[in-house]
C-alpha angles and dihedrals in degrees: 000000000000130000117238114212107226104221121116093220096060107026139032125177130235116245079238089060094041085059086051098059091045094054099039087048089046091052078051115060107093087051108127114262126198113300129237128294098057111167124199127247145161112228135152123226145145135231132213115204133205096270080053091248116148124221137172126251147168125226110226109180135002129218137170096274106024160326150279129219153187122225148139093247131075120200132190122268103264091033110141113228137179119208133182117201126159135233137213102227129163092343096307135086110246124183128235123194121174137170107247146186130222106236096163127019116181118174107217113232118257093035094289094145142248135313106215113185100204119206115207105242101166125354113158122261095258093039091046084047086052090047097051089042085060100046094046083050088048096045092049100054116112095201089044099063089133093128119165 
């Protein structure tokens, strides 16, 4: 599967791919998103995709099972993808890779990017650990009542 950059000055789409796209999405609808509570947040990150190209990325918001991200790449629904964000944990920035899945792919309007919701396919058990104690910190925070 290979990844299309979103930029109107390097790619276009076919009206064929387009259509693509708008199938693929439309099998799709009824395709689990993540689940409530999502919290924002402003990570960095960077996602490899099958084809072993890097791009950059930001996490957006957390959930239980996954994240969302902005990007210049869209990618198709059932694409795998790895991503590598940190954490601020215990005083200390931990990273976190894990082996994901796109569940849901928009392209914002005036070549502002992609929205990626990534699903958890495999972390591994500490980094996963490190992940849930941040969301439940993060869910018990009075001044960080930004859920989604």
């Amino acid at each position: 599967m290979q990844a299309v950059p979103w930029r109107s000055n390097q790619a276009s789409f076919s009206p064929a791919t387009l259509m693509l796209f708008v199938a693929e999405y439309e099998s799709n609808m009824s395709q689990e998103r993540l689940a409530q509570p999502r919290y924002m947040v402003h990570w960095q990150s960077r996602i490899m995709t099958r084809d072993r190209q890097v791009h950059s990325a930001l996490v957006e918001h957390i959930a239980q099972k996954g994240v969302s991200i902005k990007t210049d790449t869209a990618l198709t629904l059932g694409s795998d993808v790895n991503i590598e964000f940190y954490i601020k944990y215990r005083d200390k920035k931990e990273r976190i890779r894990a082996k994901t899945k796109v569940i849901y792919c928009r392209v914002l309007s005036s070549n502002q990017g992609v929205v990626l919701e990534l699903k958890f396919t495999h972390i591994s058990g500490e980094e996963m650990h490190i992940y849930n104690n941040t969301l439940q910190l993060l869910g018990n925070a009075r001044e960080f009542q930004l859920k989604l």
